[in-house]
Amino acid sequence: MPSKKSIALDTEAAIDRLMHFLAIEGITGEEQAIATAIRQSLLDLGVPESAIRFDTANERIPLPTQTGNLIVELPGTRDDEPRLLFSTHMDTVPLARGAVPVRKGSRIVPQGETALGGDNRTGVAVLVTLVAELFKQKLPHPPITLLFTVREESGLFGARYLEKADLGDDLAMCFNVDGRSAAHLTIGAVGAERWEIEITGKASHAGVYPDRGISATLIAALGLTRVHEGGWFGKVEKDSKFGTSNIGTFGDAQGRAAGDATNVVTDFVKITGESRSHDARFIREISGAYKAAFHDAAEQVRDHEGKKGKVKFTSRQDYHPFKLKEDAPVVLRARAAVEAISRTPEVKTTNGGLDANWLVKHGIPTVTFGAGQNEIHTIKEFVDLAEFDSGCRLALALATMAE
């Protein structure tokens, strides 16, 4: 097995590339600028214009999205091998808006009170560096497709609305770059449902006629109490089944504070939340517990005439859970590649969602590895440059190792 030193890499060029991409804004749904920068970088490296295109996923995504997924098809020098897919997402969380990257020793950090956007500019830089090194070193490799998705941070939408046929024929497997450590190979992830609860009560003067009102706030409070008492909030364990749930927002239909004034019985509350588990049935069971709790709560709050409020519960599947077998070809290739860069592979699952959830659902076995992200989604975010280097080397190993 070749050592890490035998896999050549222009580390400083890779870091310069990362700094360049980190400085380009592209929060979720607003990926046009970073997509343009990626495209130009690939053209500058010698990728033919005809090999680079955008799909139409943004036309199917139910939220405003500036551009589709960016897809790049590279011919192989070993055409007898199946095509490999490398993926990452282009967008960052909104907290990274206005980020200015600064290199400090072995890290890149944000200059101001923002996130950095290493999630997932590290992945972008890894994939562009992969192309740079394949071309510069004239390394043998199978046909390769690169996928840069949109709106991962706001719901995995780019991967969800991807058309598999747009990725080329004979796709064997995928390697998704999104995480902290190159040695950590994520082969499974939870699924999730997101849901909304709309509670309609009846307004009345809270001082003069409080009994004539139906408090949507009280219904909400009773519903949450029932959920908590039933063991369905936060970490959920039932009959050897495990999951999580959370309330995200509690307000009016526009996301403002629920209610109008202290002297008015609140007539409407909207709550949003999520349910997660590695068990698809248990996800639905958690969501169902919330639905039942709030409908039961509505029965307990009535006005002076015995009328009650209304509860509308709607849910949608955000992404499907998955778990690859440890002896799956994609996992074995990933393990061998980690060992090729002199690291010890660690196979794991995650309680967060990844583009891999939808790529696997599309029929593409996908392993996710990291490239230096740390403290993501916070103003303490930084990129560990040693891990970024390992991520670049791992991508090269994955792309060039023989079957």
Short mmCIF file of C-alpha atoms in Angstrom, two decimals:
data_model
loop_
_atom_site.label_atom_id
_atom_site.label_comp_id
_atom_site.label_asym_id
_atom_site.label_seq_id
_atom_site.Cartn_x
_atom_site.Cartn_y
_atom_site.Cartn_z
CA MET A 1 0.00 0.00 0.00
CA PRO A 2 1.53 3.38 -0.96
CA SER A 3 2.38 5.80 1.83
CA LYS A 4 0.98 9.29 2.26
CA LYS A 5 4.22 10.76 0.91
CA SER A 6 3.87 8.81 -2.34
CA ILE A 7 0.65 10.71 -3.18
CA ALA A 8 1.98 14.00 -4.52
CA LEU A 9 0.03 17.18 -3.77
CA ASP A 10 0.74 20.88 -4.20
CA THR A 11 -0.50 21.74 -0.71
CA GLU A 12 0.05 25.49 -0.93
CA ALA A 13 -1.84 25.69 -4.22
CA ALA A 14 -4.69 23.75 -2.62
CA ILE A 15 -4.77 26.13 0.36
CA ASP A 16 -4.71 29.17 -1.95
CA ARG A 17 -7.65 27.64 -3.80
CA LEU A 18 -9.50 27.16 -0.51
CA MET A 19 -8.85 30.75 0.56
CA HIS A 20 -10.18 31.93 -2.80
CA PHE A 21 -13.41 29.98 -2.47
CA LEU A 22 -13.91 30.92 1.18
CA ALA A 23 -13.86 34.61 0.20
CA ILE A 24 -16.76 34.18 -2.23
CA GLU A 25 -20.19 34.50 -0.68
CA GLY A 26 -22.77 31.85 -1.40
CA ILE A 27 -25.27 31.24 1.36
CA THR A 28 -27.92 28.63 0.82
CA GLY A 29 -30.12 29.47 -2.14
CA GLU A 30 -27.69 32.16 -3.35
CA GLU A 31 -25.02 30.01 -4.99
CA GLN A 32 -24.62 31.80 -8.33
CA ALA A 33 -21.36 33.59 -7.47
CA ILE A 34 -19.59 30.55 -6.05
CA ALA A 35 -20.86 28.38 -8.91
CA THR A 36 -19.43 30.87 -11.40
CA ALA A 37 -16.10 30.87 -9.56
CA ILE A 38 -15.92 27.07 -9.55
CA ARG A 39 -16.71 26.93 -13.24
CA GLN A 40 -14.02 29.48 -14.06
CA SER A 41 -11.43 27.66 -11.96
CA LEU A 42 -12.17 24.43 -13.80
CA LEU A 43 -11.91 26.17 -17.17
CA ASP A 44 -8.58 27.67 -16.12
CA LEU A 45 -7.33 24.18 -15.29
CA GLY A 46 -8.17 23.00 -18.78
CA VAL A 47 -11.56 21.37 -18.34
CA PRO A 48 -13.44 21.80 -21.66
CA GLU A 49 -16.44 24.10 -21.50
CA SER A 50 -18.55 21.31 -22.98
CA ALA A 51 -17.83 19.16 -19.90
CA ILE A 52 -19.34 21.68 -17.47
CA ARG A 53 -23.07 22.26 -17.15
CA PHE A 54 -25.85 23.15 -14.73
CA ASP A 55 -28.93 21.02 -14.23
CA THR A 56 -32.45 22.35 -13.66
CA ALA A 57 -32.91 21.24 -10.05
CA ASN A 58 -33.46 24.87 -9.03
CA GLU A 59 -36.64 24.89 -11.14
CA ARG A 60 -38.00 22.01 -9.05
CA ILE A 61 -36.83 23.17 -5.62
CA PRO A 62 -39.79 24.79 -3.79
CA LEU A 63 -37.63 27.68 -2.49
CA PRO A 64 -36.01 30.48 -4.52
CA THR A 65 -32.67 29.14 -5.76
CA GLN A 66 -30.37 31.07 -8.06
CA THR A 67 -28.84 28.18 -9.97
CA GLY A 68 -28.99 24.46 -10.47
CA ASN A 69 -26.45 21.86 -9.42
CA LEU A 70 -23.08 22.13 -11.16
CA ILE A 71 -22.06 18.93 -12.95
CA VAL A 72 -18.67 18.19 -14.52
CA GLU A 73 -17.90 15.07 -16.55
CA LEU A 74 -14.27 14.02 -17.03
CA PRO A 75 -13.30 11.19 -19.37
CA GLY A 76 -11.15 8.47 -17.89
CA THR A 77 -7.78 7.12 -18.91
CA ARG A 78 -8.98 3.72 -17.72
CA ASP A 79 -12.28 3.58 -19.57
CA ASP A 80 -12.84 -0.08 -18.75
CA GLU A 81 -13.66 0.91 -15.14
CA PRO A 82 -17.05 2.22 -13.96
CA ARG A 83 -17.50 5.96 -13.52
CA LEU A 84 -16.88 7.46 -10.07
CA LEU A 85 -18.90 10.33 -8.63
CA PHE A 86 -17.38 12.93 -6.28
CA SER A 87 -19.83 15.32 -4.65
CA THR A 88 -19.95 18.29 -2.31
CA HIS A 89 -22.30 21.21 -1.69
CA MET A 90 -21.64 24.81 -2.71
CA ASP A 91 -23.79 26.65 -0.19
CA THR A 92 -22.99 27.86 3.32
CA VAL A 93 -25.22 28.71 6.27
CA PRO A 94 -26.50 32.33 6.42
CA LEU A 95 -24.16 33.02 9.36
CA ALA A 96 -21.28 32.90 6.86
CA ARG A 97 -22.59 35.92 4.97
CA GLY A 98 -19.79 38.46 4.65
CA ALA A 99 -17.12 36.04 5.87
CA VAL A 100 -13.49 37.08 5.39
CA PRO A 101 -11.04 34.16 5.70
CA VAL A 102 -7.74 34.69 7.52
CA ARG A 103 -4.93 32.16 7.67
CA LYS A 104 -3.48 31.79 11.16
CA GLY A 105 -0.79 29.15 11.38
CA SER A 106 -2.32 25.74 10.80
CA ARG A 107 -5.89 27.10 10.62
CA ILE A 108 -8.13 29.35 8.56
CA VAL A 109 -10.53 31.40 10.70
CA PRO A 110 -13.11 34.14 10.05
CA GLN A 111 -11.90 37.69 10.49
CA GLY A 112 -15.14 38.98 12.00
CA GLU A 113 -18.20 37.77 13.90
CA THR A 114 -19.38 35.38 11.18
CA ALA A 115 -19.12 31.71 10.43
CA LEU A 116 -16.31 30.85 8.02
CA GLY A 117 -18.07 28.77 5.38
CA GLY A 118 -15.62 25.89 5.60
CA ASP A 119 -18.84 23.89 5.46
CA ASN A 120 -18.57 23.40 2.61
CA ARG A 121 -15.90 25.40 0.83
CA THR A 122 -13.47 22.71 1.99
CA GLY A 123 -15.35 20.23 -0.18
CA VAL A 124 -15.38 22.62 -3.13
CA ALA A 125 -11.61 23.14 -2.86
CA VAL A 126 -10.98 19.39 -2.54
CA LEU A 127 -12.85 18.60 -5.77
CA VAL A 128 -11.22 21.39 -7.76
CA THR A 129 -7.83 20.35 -6.38
CA LEU A 130 -8.58 16.79 -7.46
CA VAL A 131 -8.97 18.00 -11.04
CA ALA A 132 -5.85 20.16 -10.82
CA GLU A 133 -3.67 17.27 -9.66
CA LEU A 134 -5.13 14.71 -12.05
CA PHE A 135 -4.34 17.02 -14.95
CA LYS A 136 -0.95 18.28 -13.74
CA GLN A 137 0.39 14.85 -12.80
CA LYS A 138 -1.36 13.08 -15.71
CA LEU A 139 -2.61 10.45 -13.29
CA PRO A 140 -4.52 7.41 -14.61
CA HIS A 141 -8.12 7.28 -13.45
CA PRO A 142 -11.57 5.97 -14.43
CA PRO A 143 -14.25 8.30 -15.82
CA ILE A 144 -15.20 10.83 -13.13
CA THR A 145 -18.23 13.03 -12.54
CA LEU A 146 -18.10 15.95 -10.13
CA LEU A 147 -21.32 17.18 -8.50
CA PHE A 148 -21.58 20.52 -6.69
CA THR A 149 -25.05 20.77 -5.14
CA VAL A 150 -27.18 23.71 -4.07
CA ARG A 151 -29.29 24.27 -0.94
CA GLU A 152 -27.81 21.46 1.14
CA GLU A 153 -27.91 23.62 4.25
CA SER A 154 -31.61 24.42 3.91
CA GLY A 155 -32.87 20.89 3.39
CA LEU A 156 -30.64 18.85 1.04
CA PHE A 157 -32.71 20.21 -1.84
CA GLY A 158 -30.06 20.10 -4.56
CA ALA A 159 -29.41 16.40 -4.01
CA ARG A 160 -33.11 15.69 -3.51
CA TYR A 161 -34.19 17.20 -6.83
CA LEU A 162 -31.23 15.81 -8.76
CA GLU A 163 -31.96 13.64 -11.80
CA LYS A 164 -29.65 10.65 -11.71
CA ALA A 165 -29.57 10.52 -15.50
CA ASP A 166 -27.80 13.91 -15.50
CA LEU A 167 -24.74 12.36 -13.83
CA GLY A 168 -23.63 10.10 -16.67
CA ASP A 169 -23.87 6.39 -17.34
CA ASP A 170 -22.45 3.48 -15.38
CA LEU A 171 -22.02 5.24 -12.03
CA ALA A 172 -20.51 2.75 -9.60
CA MET A 173 -20.23 4.74 -6.38
CA CYS A 174 -19.90 8.19 -4.87
CA PHE A 175 -17.58 9.92 -2.42
CA ASN A 176 -19.10 12.96 -0.76
CA VAL A 177 -16.82 15.55 0.87
CA ASP A 178 -18.48 17.09 3.91
CA GLY A 179 -17.07 16.84 7.41
CA ARG A 180 -14.13 17.18 9.76
CA SER A 181 -11.81 14.19 9.40
CA ALA A 182 -10.61 12.47 6.25
CA ALA A 183 -10.31 9.23 8.22
CA HIS A 184 -13.94 9.26 9.34
CA LEU A 185 -16.03 7.43 6.77
CA THR A 186 -19.75 8.03 7.19
CA ILE A 187 -21.71 5.10 5.81
CA GLY A 188 -25.11 5.82 7.36
CA ALA A 189 -27.26 8.70 8.49
CA VAL A 190 -30.63 9.39 10.08
CA GLY A 191 -33.74 10.26 8.17
CA ALA A 192 -35.94 13.20 9.12
CA GLU A 193 -39.42 14.61 8.85
CA ARG A 194 -40.17 18.30 9.23
CA TRP A 195 -43.61 19.32 10.36
CA GLU A 196 -45.82 22.30 11.11
CA ILE A 197 -48.58 22.66 13.66
CA GLU A 198 -51.10 25.45 13.08
CA ILE A 199 -53.32 26.13 16.10
CA THR A 200 -56.38 28.30 15.58
CA GLY A 201 -58.11 29.61 18.67
CA LYS A 202 -60.44 32.61 19.16
CA ALA A 203 -59.54 36.13 20.22
CA SER A 204 -61.35 37.95 23.01
CA HIS A 205 -60.61 40.66 25.55
CA ALA A 206 -58.39 38.95 28.12
CA GLY A 207 -59.50 41.26 30.92
CA VAL A 208 -63.23 41.62 30.25
CA TYR A 209 -64.19 38.33 28.55
CA PRO A 210 -61.31 35.86 28.92
CA ASP A 211 -63.78 32.97 29.05
CA ARG A 212 -65.03 33.84 25.55
CA GLY A 213 -61.63 33.26 24.01
CA ILE A 214 -59.84 30.08 23.01
CA SER A 215 -56.15 30.48 23.69
CA ALA A 216 -53.97 29.02 20.96
CA THR A 217 -51.00 29.61 23.27
CA LEU A 218 -52.53 27.45 25.99
CA ILE A 219 -53.26 24.67 23.49
CA ALA A 220 -49.65 24.85 22.35
CA ALA A 221 -48.36 24.73 25.91
CA LEU A 222 -50.55 21.76 26.82
CA GLY A 223 -49.51 19.98 23.64
CA LEU A 224 -45.83 20.44 24.40
CA THR A 225 -46.37 19.30 27.97
CA ARG A 226 -48.04 16.12 26.75
CA VAL A 227 -45.18 15.49 24.31
CA HIS A 228 -42.61 15.94 27.07
CA GLU A 229 -44.45 13.83 29.60
CA GLY A 230 -44.79 11.08 27.01
CA GLY A 231 -41.04 11.03 26.40
CA TRP A 232 -41.27 12.24 22.82
CA PHE A 233 -39.25 15.45 23.11
CA GLY A 234 -35.47 15.66 22.60
CA LYS A 235 -33.79 12.28 22.87
CA VAL A 236 -36.45 9.64 22.28
CA GLU A 237 -36.08 5.98 23.32
CA LYS A 238 -39.02 3.59 22.99
CA ASP A 239 -38.83 -0.21 22.97
CA SER A 240 -35.20 -0.29 21.73
CA LYS A 241 -35.98 2.31 19.08
CA PHE A 242 -34.06 5.58 19.11
CA GLY A 243 -34.63 9.02 17.66
CA THR A 244 -34.79 12.73 18.38
CA SER A 245 -37.28 15.54 18.04
CA ASN A 246 -37.22 19.28 18.42
CA ILE A 247 -39.36 22.40 18.24
CA GLY A 248 -37.72 24.91 15.93
CA THR A 249 -40.00 27.96 15.91
CA PHE A 250 -43.01 29.09 17.94
CA GLY A 251 -44.79 32.16 16.60
CA ASP A 252 -47.35 33.44 14.15
CA ALA A 253 -47.74 32.55 10.48
CA GLN A 254 -45.00 35.02 9.47
CA GLY A 255 -42.52 33.91 12.12
CA ARG A 256 -43.16 36.86 14.40
CA ALA A 257 -44.25 36.60 18.04
CA ALA A 258 -47.51 34.76 18.55
CA GLY A 259 -50.32 36.93 19.88
CA ASP A 260 -51.01 40.65 19.61
CA ALA A 261 -51.12 42.02 23.17
CA THR A 262 -51.38 40.94 26.79
CA ASN A 263 -55.05 41.92 26.88
CA VAL A 264 -56.02 39.78 23.87
CA VAL A 265 -56.47 36.01 24.02
CA THR A 266 -54.10 34.61 21.38
CA ASP A 267 -56.03 33.27 18.43
CA PHE A 268 -53.22 31.68 16.39
CA VAL A 269 -49.91 29.90 16.95
CA LYS A 270 -47.66 28.19 14.42
CA ILE A 271 -45.02 25.72 15.58
CA THR A 272 -42.41 24.06 13.39
CA GLY A 273 -40.29 21.09 14.33
CA GLU A 274 -38.61 17.90 13.24
CA SER A 275 -38.36 14.18 13.99
CA ARG A 276 -35.25 12.10 13.29
CA SER A 277 -34.24 8.46 13.52
CA HIS A 278 -32.25 5.77 11.73
CA ASP A 279 -35.56 3.86 11.61
CA ALA A 280 -37.97 5.28 9.03
CA ARG A 281 -41.02 3.89 10.84
CA PHE A 282 -39.93 5.38 14.14
CA ILE A 283 -39.62 8.81 12.52
CA ARG A 284 -43.30 8.61 11.63
CA GLU A 285 -44.12 7.34 15.12
CA ILE A 286 -42.43 10.35 16.72
CA SER A 287 -44.25 12.76 14.42
CA GLY A 288 -47.51 10.95 15.12
CA ALA A 289 -47.01 11.42 18.85
CA TYR A 290 -46.79 15.19 18.34
CA LYS A 291 -49.91 15.19 16.19
CA ALA A 292 -51.89 13.22 18.77
CA ALA A 293 -50.65 15.35 21.68
CA PHE A 294 -51.73 18.62 20.11
CA HIS A 295 -55.11 17.30 19.00
CA ASP A 296 -55.68 16.05 22.56
CA ALA A 297 -54.65 19.44 23.92
CA ALA A 298 -57.18 21.20 21.72
CA GLU A 299 -59.92 19.16 23.35
CA GLN A 300 -59.01 20.61 26.74
CA VAL A 301 -59.32 24.32 25.89
CA ARG A 302 -62.85 25.59 25.26
CA ASP A 303 -64.74 28.86 25.44
CA HIS A 304 -67.86 29.60 27.48
CA GLU A 305 -70.02 27.87 24.85
CA GLY A 306 -67.91 24.73 24.81
CA LYS A 307 -66.33 25.46 21.45
CA LYS A 308 -62.76 24.34 20.95
CA GLY A 309 -59.82 25.40 18.81
CA LYS A 310 -58.52 23.67 15.71
CA VAL A 311 -55.18 21.98 15.12
CA LYS A 312 -53.75 21.40 11.64
CA PHE A 313 -50.69 19.12 11.52
CA THR A 314 -48.72 18.77 8.27
CA SER A 315 -45.45 16.94 7.70
CA ARG A 316 -43.05 16.16 4.88
CA GLN A 317 -40.17 13.76 4.63
CA ASP A 318 -36.94 15.72 4.54
CA TYR A 319 -34.63 12.83 3.78
CA HIS A 320 -34.48 9.07 4.10
CA PRO A 321 -32.26 7.18 6.54
CA PHE A 322 -29.65 4.84 5.11
CA LYS A 323 -26.93 2.45 6.23
CA LEU A 324 -24.42 0.88 3.84
CA LYS A 325 -22.95 -2.53 4.55
CA GLU A 326 -19.36 -2.41 5.74
CA ASP A 327 -18.32 -4.82 2.98
CA ALA A 328 -19.99 -2.78 0.22
CA PRO A 329 -17.53 -1.98 -2.62
CA VAL A 330 -17.77 1.77 -1.96
CA VAL A 331 -16.87 1.27 1.70
CA LEU A 332 -14.00 -1.09 0.93
CA ARG A 333 -12.56 1.38 -1.60
CA ALA A 334 -12.85 4.21 0.92
CA ARG A 335 -11.13 2.19 3.65
CA ALA A 336 -8.29 1.22 1.32
CA ALA A 337 -7.84 4.85 0.24
CA VAL A 338 -7.65 6.08 3.85
CA GLU A 339 -4.97 3.48 4.53
CA ALA A 340 -3.18 4.61 1.36
CA ILE A 341 -2.65 8.04 2.92
CA SER A 342 -1.33 6.42 6.11
CA ARG A 343 -4.46 7.02 8.20
CA THR A 344 -6.62 4.56 10.09
CA PRO A 345 -10.18 4.44 8.73
CA GLU A 346 -13.07 4.81 11.17
CA VAL A 347 -16.47 3.78 9.85
CA LYS A 348 -19.40 5.57 11.47
CA THR A 349 -22.97 6.76 11.17
CA THR A 350 -24.29 10.24 11.91
CA ASN A 351 -27.41 11.80 13.40
CA GLY A 352 -27.25 14.64 10.88
CA GLY A 353 -28.51 14.71 7.32
CA LEU A 354 -26.16 14.65 4.32
CA ASP A 355 -26.47 14.90 0.56
CA ALA A 356 -25.58 11.21 0.78
CA ASN A 357 -29.08 10.51 2.13
CA TRP A 358 -30.57 11.47 -1.21
CA LEU A 359 -27.72 10.15 -3.35
CA VAL A 360 -28.22 6.71 -1.81
CA LYS A 361 -31.97 7.08 -2.35
CA HIS A 362 -31.20 7.79 -6.02
CA GLY A 363 -29.39 4.47 -6.15
CA ILE A 364 -25.79 5.67 -5.81
CA PRO A 365 -23.88 4.09 -2.88
CA THR A 366 -22.17 7.01 -1.14
CA VAL A 367 -19.50 7.34 1.53
CA THR A 368 -18.87 10.76 3.09
CA PHE A 369 -15.50 11.92 4.40
CA GLY A 370 -14.21 15.18 5.84
CA ALA A 371 -11.60 17.77 4.91
CA GLY A 372 -10.99 19.93 7.95
CA GLN A 373 -14.33 21.49 8.95
CA ASN A 374 -14.55 22.39 12.65
CA GLU A 375 -17.09 24.23 14.83
CA ILE A 376 -19.38 24.57 11.82
CA HIS A 377 -22.38 26.90 11.85
CA THR A 378 -20.79 29.07 14.56
CA ILE A 379 -18.58 32.15 14.73
CA LYS A 380 -15.86 29.88 16.15
CA GLU A 381 -15.65 27.92 12.91
CA PHE A 382 -12.22 27.10 11.52
CA VAL A 383 -10.56 24.88 8.94
CA ASP A 384 -7.80 22.55 10.12
CA LEU A 385 -5.30 22.72 7.25
CA ALA A 386 -3.68 19.38 8.07
CA GLU A 387 -7.06 17.66 7.72
CA PHE A 388 -7.79 19.66 4.57
CA ASP A 389 -4.50 18.35 3.14
CA SER A 390 -5.54 14.80 4.07
CA GLY A 391 -8.93 15.31 2.43
CA CYS A 392 -7.28 16.37 -0.82
CA ARG A 393 -4.91 13.39 -0.70
CA LEU A 394 -7.78 11.02 0.04
CA ALA A 395 -9.73 12.28 -2.97
CA LEU A 396 -6.66 11.62 -5.14
CA ALA A 397 -6.26 8.14 -3.71
CA LEU A 398 -9.94 7.35 -4.29
CA ALA A 399 -9.77 8.58 -7.88
CA THR A 400 -6.56 6.83 -8.90
CA MET A 401 -6.39 3.51 -7.08
CA ALA A 402 -6.98 0.48 -9.28
CA GLU A 403 -9.95 -1.78 -8.68
#
